[in-house]
Coordinates of C-alpha atoms in Angstrom, one line a residue:
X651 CA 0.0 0.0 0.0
X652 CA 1.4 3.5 -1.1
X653 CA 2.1 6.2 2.0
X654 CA -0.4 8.7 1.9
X655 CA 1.2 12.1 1.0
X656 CA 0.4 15.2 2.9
X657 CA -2.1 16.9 0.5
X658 CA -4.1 13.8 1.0
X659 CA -3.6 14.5 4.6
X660 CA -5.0 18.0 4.5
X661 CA -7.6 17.0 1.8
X662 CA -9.1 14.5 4.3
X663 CA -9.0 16.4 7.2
X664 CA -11.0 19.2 5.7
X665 CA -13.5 16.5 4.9
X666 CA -13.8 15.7 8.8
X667 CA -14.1 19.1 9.4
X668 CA -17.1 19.6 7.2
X669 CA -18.5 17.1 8.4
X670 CA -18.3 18.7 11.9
X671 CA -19.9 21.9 10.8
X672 CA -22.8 19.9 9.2
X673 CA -23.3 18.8 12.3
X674 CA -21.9 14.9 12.9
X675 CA -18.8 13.2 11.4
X676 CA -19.3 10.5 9.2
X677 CA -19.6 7.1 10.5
X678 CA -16.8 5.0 11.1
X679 CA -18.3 1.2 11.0
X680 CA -16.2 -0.4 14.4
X681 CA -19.1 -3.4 14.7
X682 CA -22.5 -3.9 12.9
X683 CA -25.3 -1.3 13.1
X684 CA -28.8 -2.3 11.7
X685 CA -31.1 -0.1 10.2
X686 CA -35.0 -1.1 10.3
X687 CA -36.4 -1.2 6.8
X688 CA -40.2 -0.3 6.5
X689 CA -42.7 -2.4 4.3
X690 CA -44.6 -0.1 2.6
X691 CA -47.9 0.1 0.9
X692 CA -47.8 1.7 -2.8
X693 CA -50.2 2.3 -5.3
X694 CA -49.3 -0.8 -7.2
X695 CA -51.3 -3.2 -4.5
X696 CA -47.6 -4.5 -3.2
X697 CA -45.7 -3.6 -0.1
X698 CA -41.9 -2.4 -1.1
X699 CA -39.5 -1.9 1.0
X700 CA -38.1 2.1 2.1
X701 CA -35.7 3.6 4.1
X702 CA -35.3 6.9 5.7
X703 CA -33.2 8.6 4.7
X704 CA -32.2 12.4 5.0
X705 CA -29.6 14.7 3.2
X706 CA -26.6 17.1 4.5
X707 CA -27.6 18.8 7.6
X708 CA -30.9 19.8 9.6
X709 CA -32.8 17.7 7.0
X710 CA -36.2 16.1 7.6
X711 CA -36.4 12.0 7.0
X712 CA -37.9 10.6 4.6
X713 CA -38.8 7.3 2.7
X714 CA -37.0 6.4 -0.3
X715 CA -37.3 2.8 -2.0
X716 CA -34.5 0.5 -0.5
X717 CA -33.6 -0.7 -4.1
X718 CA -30.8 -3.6 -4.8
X719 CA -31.5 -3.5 -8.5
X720 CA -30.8 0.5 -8.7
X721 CA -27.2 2.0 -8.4
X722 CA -26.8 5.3 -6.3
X723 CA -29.2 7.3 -4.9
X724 CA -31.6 9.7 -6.4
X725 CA -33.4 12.5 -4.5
X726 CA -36.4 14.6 -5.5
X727 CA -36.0 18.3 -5.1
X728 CA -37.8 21.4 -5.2
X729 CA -35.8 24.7 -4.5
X730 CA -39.1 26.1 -3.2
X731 CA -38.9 26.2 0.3
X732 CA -40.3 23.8 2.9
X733 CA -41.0 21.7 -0.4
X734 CA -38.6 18.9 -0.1
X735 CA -37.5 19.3 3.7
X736 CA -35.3 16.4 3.3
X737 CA -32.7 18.7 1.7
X738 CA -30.5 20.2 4.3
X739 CA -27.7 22.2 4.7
X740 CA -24.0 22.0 3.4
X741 CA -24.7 20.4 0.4
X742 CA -23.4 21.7 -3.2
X743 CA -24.7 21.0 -6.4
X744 CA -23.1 21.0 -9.4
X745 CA -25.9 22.6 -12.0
X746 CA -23.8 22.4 -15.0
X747 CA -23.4 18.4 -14.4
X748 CA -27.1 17.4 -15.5
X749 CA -28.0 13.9 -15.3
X750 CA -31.1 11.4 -16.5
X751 CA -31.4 8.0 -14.8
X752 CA -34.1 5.8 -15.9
X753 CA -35.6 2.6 -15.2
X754 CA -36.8 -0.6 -17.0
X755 CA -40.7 0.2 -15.2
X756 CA -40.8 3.7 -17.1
X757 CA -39.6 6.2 -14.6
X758 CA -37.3 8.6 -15.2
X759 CA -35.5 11.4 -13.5
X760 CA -33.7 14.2 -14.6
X761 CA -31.7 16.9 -12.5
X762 CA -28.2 17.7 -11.1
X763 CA -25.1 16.1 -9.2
X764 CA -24.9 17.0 -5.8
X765 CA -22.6 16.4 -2.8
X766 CA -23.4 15.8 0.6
X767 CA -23.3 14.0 3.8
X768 CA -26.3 11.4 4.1
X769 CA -27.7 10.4 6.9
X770 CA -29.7 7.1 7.6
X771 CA -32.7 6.8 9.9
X772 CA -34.5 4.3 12.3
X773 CA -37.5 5.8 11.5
X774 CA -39.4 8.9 10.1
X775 CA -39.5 10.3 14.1
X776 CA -35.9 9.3 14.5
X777 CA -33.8 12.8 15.3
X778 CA -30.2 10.7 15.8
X779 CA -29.1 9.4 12.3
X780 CA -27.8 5.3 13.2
X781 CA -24.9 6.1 9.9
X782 CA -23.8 9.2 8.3
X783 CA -21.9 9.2 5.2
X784 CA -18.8 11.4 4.1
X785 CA -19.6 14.9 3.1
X786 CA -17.8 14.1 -0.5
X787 CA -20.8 11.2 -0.8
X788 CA -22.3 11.9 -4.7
X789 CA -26.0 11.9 -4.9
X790 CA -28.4 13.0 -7.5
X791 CA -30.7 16.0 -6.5
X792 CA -33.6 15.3 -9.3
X793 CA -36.0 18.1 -9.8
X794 CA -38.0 16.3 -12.6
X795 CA -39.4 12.5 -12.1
X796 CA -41.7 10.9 -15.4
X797 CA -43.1 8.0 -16.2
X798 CA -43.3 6.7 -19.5
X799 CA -46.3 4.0 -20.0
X800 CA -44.5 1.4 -22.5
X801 CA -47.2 0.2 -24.2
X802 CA -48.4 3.3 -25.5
X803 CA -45.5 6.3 -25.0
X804 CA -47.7 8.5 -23.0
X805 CA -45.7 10.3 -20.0
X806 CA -46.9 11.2 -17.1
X807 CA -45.3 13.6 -14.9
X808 CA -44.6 12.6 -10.7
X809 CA -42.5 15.5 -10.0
X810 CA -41.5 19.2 -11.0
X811 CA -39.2 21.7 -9.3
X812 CA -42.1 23.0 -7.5
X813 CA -43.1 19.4 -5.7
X814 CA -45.6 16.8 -6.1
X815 CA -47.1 16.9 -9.5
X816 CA -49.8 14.6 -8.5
X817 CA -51.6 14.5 -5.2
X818 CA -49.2 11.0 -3.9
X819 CA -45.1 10.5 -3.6
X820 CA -43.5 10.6 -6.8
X821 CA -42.3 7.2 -6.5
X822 CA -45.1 4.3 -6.3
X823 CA -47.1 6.9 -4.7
X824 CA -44.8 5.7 -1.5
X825 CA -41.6 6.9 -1.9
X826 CA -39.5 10.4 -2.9
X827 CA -36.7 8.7 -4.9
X828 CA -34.4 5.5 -5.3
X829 CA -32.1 4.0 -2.5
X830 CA -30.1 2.1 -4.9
X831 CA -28.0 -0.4 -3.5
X832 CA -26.5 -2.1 -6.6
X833 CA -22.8 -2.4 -6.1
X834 CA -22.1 -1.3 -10.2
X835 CA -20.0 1.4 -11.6
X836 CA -22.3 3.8 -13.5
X837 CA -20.9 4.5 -16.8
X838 CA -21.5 7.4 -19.5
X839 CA -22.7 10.7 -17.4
X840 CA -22.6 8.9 -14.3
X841 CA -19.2 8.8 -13.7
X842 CA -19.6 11.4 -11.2
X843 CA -19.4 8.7 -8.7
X844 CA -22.9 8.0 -7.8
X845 CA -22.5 4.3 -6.5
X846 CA -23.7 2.4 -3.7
X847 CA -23.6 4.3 -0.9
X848 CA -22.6 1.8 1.9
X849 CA -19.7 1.1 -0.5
X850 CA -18.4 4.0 0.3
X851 CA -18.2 4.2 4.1
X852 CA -15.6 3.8 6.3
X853 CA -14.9 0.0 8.0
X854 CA -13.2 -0.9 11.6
X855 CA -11.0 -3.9 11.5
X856 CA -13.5 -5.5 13.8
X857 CA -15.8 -6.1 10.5
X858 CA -16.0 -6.7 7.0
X859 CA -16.7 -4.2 4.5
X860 CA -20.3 -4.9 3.0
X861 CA -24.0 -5.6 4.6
X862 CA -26.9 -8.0 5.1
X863 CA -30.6 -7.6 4.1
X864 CA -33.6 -9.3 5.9
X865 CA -36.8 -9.7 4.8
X866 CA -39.1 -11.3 6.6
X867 CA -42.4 -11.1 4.7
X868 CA -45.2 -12.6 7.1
X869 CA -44.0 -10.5 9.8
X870 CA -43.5 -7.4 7.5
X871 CA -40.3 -7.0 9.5
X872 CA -37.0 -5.8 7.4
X873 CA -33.4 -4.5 8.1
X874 CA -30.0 -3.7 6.6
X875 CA -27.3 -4.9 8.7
X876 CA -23.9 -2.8 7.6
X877 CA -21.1 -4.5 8.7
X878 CA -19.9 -7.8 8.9
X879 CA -18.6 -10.7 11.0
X880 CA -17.8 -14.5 11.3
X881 CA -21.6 -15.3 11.7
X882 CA -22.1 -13.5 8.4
X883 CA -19.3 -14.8 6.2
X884 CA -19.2 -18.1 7.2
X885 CA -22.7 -19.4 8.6
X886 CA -22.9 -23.2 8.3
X887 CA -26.7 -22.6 7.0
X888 CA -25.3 -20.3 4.0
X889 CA -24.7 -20.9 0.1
X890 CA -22.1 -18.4 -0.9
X891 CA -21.4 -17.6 -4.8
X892 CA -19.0 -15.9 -6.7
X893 CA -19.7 -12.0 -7.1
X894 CA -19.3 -11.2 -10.9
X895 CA -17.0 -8.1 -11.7
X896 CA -18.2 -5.1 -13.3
X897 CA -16.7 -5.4 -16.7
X898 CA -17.8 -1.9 -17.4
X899 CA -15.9 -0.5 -14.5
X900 CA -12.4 1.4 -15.8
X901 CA -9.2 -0.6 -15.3
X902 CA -8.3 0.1 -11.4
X903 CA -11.8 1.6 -10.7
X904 CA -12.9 1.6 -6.6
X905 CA -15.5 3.0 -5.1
X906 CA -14.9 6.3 -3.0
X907 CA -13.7 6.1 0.4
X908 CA -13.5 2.7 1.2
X909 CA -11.6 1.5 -2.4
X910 CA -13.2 -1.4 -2.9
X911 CA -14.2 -2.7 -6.0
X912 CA -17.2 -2.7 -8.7
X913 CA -19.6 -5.5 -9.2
X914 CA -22.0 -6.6 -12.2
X915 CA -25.5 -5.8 -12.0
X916 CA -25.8 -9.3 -12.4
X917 CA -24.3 -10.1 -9.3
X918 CA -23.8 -13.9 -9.5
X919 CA -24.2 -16.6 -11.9
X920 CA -27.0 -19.7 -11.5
X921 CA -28.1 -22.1 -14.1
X922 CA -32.1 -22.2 -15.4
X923 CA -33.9 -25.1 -15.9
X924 CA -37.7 -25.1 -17.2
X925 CA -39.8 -28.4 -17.8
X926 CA -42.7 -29.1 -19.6
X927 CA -44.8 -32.0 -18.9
X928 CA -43.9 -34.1 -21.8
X929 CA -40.9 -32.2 -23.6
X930 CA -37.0 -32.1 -23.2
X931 CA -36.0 -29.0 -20.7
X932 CA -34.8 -26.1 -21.3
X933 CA -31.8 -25.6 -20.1
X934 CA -29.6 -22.7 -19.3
X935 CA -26.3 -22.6 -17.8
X936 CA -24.1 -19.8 -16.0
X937 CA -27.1 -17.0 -16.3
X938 CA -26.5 -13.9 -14.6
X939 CA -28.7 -13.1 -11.7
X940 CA -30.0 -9.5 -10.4
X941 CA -31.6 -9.6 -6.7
X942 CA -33.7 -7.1 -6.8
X943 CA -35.4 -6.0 -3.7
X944 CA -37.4 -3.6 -5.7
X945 CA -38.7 -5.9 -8.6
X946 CA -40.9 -8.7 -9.9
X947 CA -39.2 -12.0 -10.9
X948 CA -38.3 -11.2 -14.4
X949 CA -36.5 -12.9 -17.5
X950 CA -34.9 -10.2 -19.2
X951 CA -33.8 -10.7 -23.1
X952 CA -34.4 -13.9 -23.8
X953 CA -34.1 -13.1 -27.8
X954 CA -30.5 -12.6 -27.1
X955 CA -30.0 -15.7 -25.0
X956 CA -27.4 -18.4 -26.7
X957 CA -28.1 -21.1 -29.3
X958 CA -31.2 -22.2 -29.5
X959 CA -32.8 -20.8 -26.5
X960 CA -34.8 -17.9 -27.9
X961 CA -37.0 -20.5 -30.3
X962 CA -37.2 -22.7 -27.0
X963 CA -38.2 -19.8 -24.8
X964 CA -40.6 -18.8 -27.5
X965 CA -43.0 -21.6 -26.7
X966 CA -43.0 -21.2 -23.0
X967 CA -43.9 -17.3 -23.5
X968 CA -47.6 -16.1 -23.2
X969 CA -46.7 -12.7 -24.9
X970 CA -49.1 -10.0 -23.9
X971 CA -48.7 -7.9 -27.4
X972 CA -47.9 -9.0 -30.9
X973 CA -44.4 -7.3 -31.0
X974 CA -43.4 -10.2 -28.4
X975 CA -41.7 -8.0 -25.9
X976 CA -43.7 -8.2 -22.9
X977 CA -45.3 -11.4 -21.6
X978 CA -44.9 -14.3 -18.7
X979 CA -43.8 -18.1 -18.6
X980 CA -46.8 -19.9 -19.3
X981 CA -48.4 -22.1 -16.4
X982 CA -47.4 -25.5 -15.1
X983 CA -43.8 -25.1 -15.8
X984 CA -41.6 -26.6 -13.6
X985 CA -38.6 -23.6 -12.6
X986 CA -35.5 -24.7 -11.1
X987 CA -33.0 -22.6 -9.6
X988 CA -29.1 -24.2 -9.6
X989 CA -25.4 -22.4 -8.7
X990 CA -22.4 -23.5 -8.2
X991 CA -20.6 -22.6 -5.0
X992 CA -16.9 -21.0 -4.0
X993 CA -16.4 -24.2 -2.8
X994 CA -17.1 -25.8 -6.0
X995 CA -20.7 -27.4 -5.2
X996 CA -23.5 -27.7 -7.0
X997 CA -26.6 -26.7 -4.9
X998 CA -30.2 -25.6 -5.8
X999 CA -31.5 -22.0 -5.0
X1000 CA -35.1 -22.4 -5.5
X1001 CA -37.7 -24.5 -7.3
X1002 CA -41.4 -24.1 -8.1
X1003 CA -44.4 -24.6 -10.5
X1004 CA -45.2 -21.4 -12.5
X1005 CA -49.0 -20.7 -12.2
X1006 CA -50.8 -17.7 -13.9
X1007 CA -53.6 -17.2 -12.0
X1008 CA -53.7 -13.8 -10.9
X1009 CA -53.5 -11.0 -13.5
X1010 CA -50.4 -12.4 -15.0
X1011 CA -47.7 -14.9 -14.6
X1012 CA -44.7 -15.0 -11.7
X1013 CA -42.4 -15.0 -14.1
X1014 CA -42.7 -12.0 -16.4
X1015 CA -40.9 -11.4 -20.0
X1016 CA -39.2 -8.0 -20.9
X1017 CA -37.6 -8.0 -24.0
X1018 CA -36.2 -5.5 -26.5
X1019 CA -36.2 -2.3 -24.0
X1020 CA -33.4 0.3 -25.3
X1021 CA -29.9 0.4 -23.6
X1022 CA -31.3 -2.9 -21.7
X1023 CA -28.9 -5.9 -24.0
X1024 CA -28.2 -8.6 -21.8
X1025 CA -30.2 -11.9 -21.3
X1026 CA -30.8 -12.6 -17.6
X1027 CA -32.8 -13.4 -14.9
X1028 CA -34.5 -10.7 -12.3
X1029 CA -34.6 -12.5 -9.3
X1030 CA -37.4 -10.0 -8.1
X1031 CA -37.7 -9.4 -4.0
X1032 CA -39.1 -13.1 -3.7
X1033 CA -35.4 -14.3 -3.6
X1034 CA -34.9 -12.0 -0.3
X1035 CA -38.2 -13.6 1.4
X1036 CA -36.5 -16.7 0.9
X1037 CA -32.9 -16.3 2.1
X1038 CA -31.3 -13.3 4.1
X1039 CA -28.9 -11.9 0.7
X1040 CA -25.1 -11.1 2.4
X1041 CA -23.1 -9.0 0.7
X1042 CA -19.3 -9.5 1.3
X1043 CA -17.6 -6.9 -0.9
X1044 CA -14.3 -7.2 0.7
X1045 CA -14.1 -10.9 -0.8
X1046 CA -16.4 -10.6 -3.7
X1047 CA -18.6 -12.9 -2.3
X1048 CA -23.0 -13.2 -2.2
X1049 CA -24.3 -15.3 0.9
X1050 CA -27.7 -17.0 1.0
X1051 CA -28.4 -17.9 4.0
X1052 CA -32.1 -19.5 4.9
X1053 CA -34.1 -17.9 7.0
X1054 CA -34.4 -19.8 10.1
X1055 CA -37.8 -20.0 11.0
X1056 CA -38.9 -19.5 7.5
X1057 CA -42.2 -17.0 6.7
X1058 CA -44.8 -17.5 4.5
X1059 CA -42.9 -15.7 2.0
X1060 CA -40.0 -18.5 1.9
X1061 CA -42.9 -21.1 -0.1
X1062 CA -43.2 -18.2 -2.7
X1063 CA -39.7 -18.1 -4.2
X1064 CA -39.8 -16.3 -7.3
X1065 CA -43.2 -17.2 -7.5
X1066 CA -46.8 -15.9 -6.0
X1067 CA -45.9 -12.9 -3.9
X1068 CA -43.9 -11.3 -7.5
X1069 CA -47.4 -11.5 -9.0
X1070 CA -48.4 -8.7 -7.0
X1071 CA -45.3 -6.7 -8.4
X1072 CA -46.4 -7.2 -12.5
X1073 CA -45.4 -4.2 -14.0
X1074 CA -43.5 -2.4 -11.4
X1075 CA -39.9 -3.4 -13.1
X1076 CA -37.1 -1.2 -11.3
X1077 CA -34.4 -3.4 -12.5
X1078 CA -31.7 -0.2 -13.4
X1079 CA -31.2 0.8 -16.5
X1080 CA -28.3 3.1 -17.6
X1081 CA -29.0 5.9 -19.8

């Protein structure tokens, strides 16, 4: 490791002292602190999960969608006073660095990089933050949020510089922006450094850089555990996979603060296997996966997957228009779920029997959306009501772990409880 030189010195200690005006230094993470995360009604007839969450100093919490398929977090804004209280003080935004992030569901956001210490709460009432992030932290301060109805182009507008441009939260009608969690590197006019912002704290040597997310979905209980130890990284009840690079990321790329390193949006690699009652399986290996807490279980692109797979697919798909890019795995189709392990072993993830019954099909089909060109598979937030997701980003490593004293939600693995999700795909998108 290089010595740090003395303008990095002086450069850092200005960021501590910063932070100390704005109120609170940034968290250094010595054990594990959990956060509660909040199930949450939206206007889509599911729960999501949020977090509160406020921004720079003297700022008001509030909920934003606790996201894994996102990267970075996005804020709504209005400089109109009292409008969007969860802006505080000491925070500086960059209004010549515009940016647009949008998402595979149709939302889109448009507005400014900003930078600014962000704090996490318990709750909504909490007035102590349990983690505060580095002044430096990049955020986006969005003062325009759309959505875009794919079937038909119309847009519809959630959010304007002077607030609420419909009578619920922008988001879902839940939720003021996206609490992305996705450990990527965002490319193109993202490189400001708007990443995951837990990758970018500060960690003790009496944990592990990276977190844990539990979701238990009978009890509508939910928490992000930041930090690491033993019982984390090496539980006897986990299955622990390989965490896929981000090949997008530049040569020597980290993430700010903590230097640690870029992962794929598809996270980890599992192989698919679908059966039909009477016909040979179809069969695909080393598939990337996206958990995404904030998603239905999805199959993204299967026109581009390899072979002979996109005729095979074809007559699994009930496709709900006649360009073919939008449908659901037919009914009574056995799904299977396979990975191999870092220690080489071949284990199952999750199995089930697809079954359209309400409005749909658990396992939706998006194909052919623009800047979105690689076959995989969504997981959707079933995956997380199934196993506590643990990610170690010090050893590039995702745990499942099973829940112990599994829910309700742990017999709806990628199945049932996505139904209720349909169309509300937030798998990220870079633009």
């Amino acid at each position: 490791m290089k010595k740090r030189r003395v303008p990095e010195l002086l450069i850092f200690a200005g960021i501590f002292l910063s932070a100390m005006v704005c109120g609170r230094a940034q968290t250094t993470v010595h054990s594990p602190i959990t956060v509660p995360l909040h199930f949450t009604p939206t206007n889509s007839g599911a729960d999501k999960l949020g977090i509160w969450v406020g921004i720079g100093s003297g700022a008001t919490p509030q909920l934003f969608e606790f996201d894994t398929g996102g990267t970075g977090f996005y804020a709504a804004y209005s400089p109109v006073s009292g409008v969007s209280p969860w802006w505080g003080g000491g925070v500086t935004v960059n209004a010549s660095q515009q940016i647009h992030t949008a998402y595979d569901s149709g939302l889109n956001y448009f507005g400014n990089v900003a930078q600014g210490a962000v704090s996490i709460f318990a709750s909504g009432n909490s007035t102590t933050p349990s983690v505060i992030t580095a002044p430096t932290t990049q955020i986006g301060q969005m003062n325009q949020i759309e959505k875009i109805n794919p079937s038909n182009g119309a847009t519809t507008q959630l959010w304007t510089s002077s607030g609420n441009a419909t009578a619920s939260p922008p988001i879902d009608g839940a939720f003021y922006g996206d609490f992305g969690m996705n450990l990527a590197y965002n490319m193109g006019n993202f490189s400001s450094g708007i990443t995951n912002l837990i990758g970018q704290m500060n960690f003790g040597s009496g944990v592990t850089p990276g977190f844990r997310i539990h979701a238990d979905f009978a009890g509508k209980t939910a928490s992000l555990k930041i930090g690491l130890t033993a019982g984390d990284t090496a539980s006897p009840t986990a299955k622990y996979f390989k965490m896929n690079a981000d090949a997008q990321a530049p040569e020597g790329a980290t993430m700010p603060v903590s230097g640690l390193d870029y992962y794929s949006q598809q996270l980890f690699n599992a192989d698919i296997e679908i059966q039909r009652s009477g016909h040979p399986p179809l069969v695909s290996t080393g598939v990337g996966m996206t958990p995404d807490t904030g998603a239905s279980t999805t199959l993204h692109n299967t026109q581009l997957s390899p072979g002979g797979l996109p005729t095979e697919y074809a007559s699994l798909i009930d496709w709900s228009n006649e360009q073919q890019n939008a449908g659901q795995l037919k009914d009574h189709l056995a799904f299977t779920l396979t990975g191999t392990t870092t220690s080489n072993q071949t284990v199952g993830i999750g199995n089930f029997t697809t079954n359209n019954v309400v409005n749909g099909g658990n396992v939706m089909v998006q194909n052919n959306r623009p800047n979105n060109t690689t076959y995989y598979l969504n997981t959707g937030i079933s995956l997380f009501y199934q196993y506590d997701l643990i990610y170690d980003m010090q050893a590039g490593v995702i745990g499942l772990d099973v829940i112990p004293e599994p829910s309700i939600g742990a017999l709806l693995l990628l199945g049932a409880v996505g139904l209720v999700f349909l169309r509300m795909l937030r798998s990220k998108r870079k633009a």
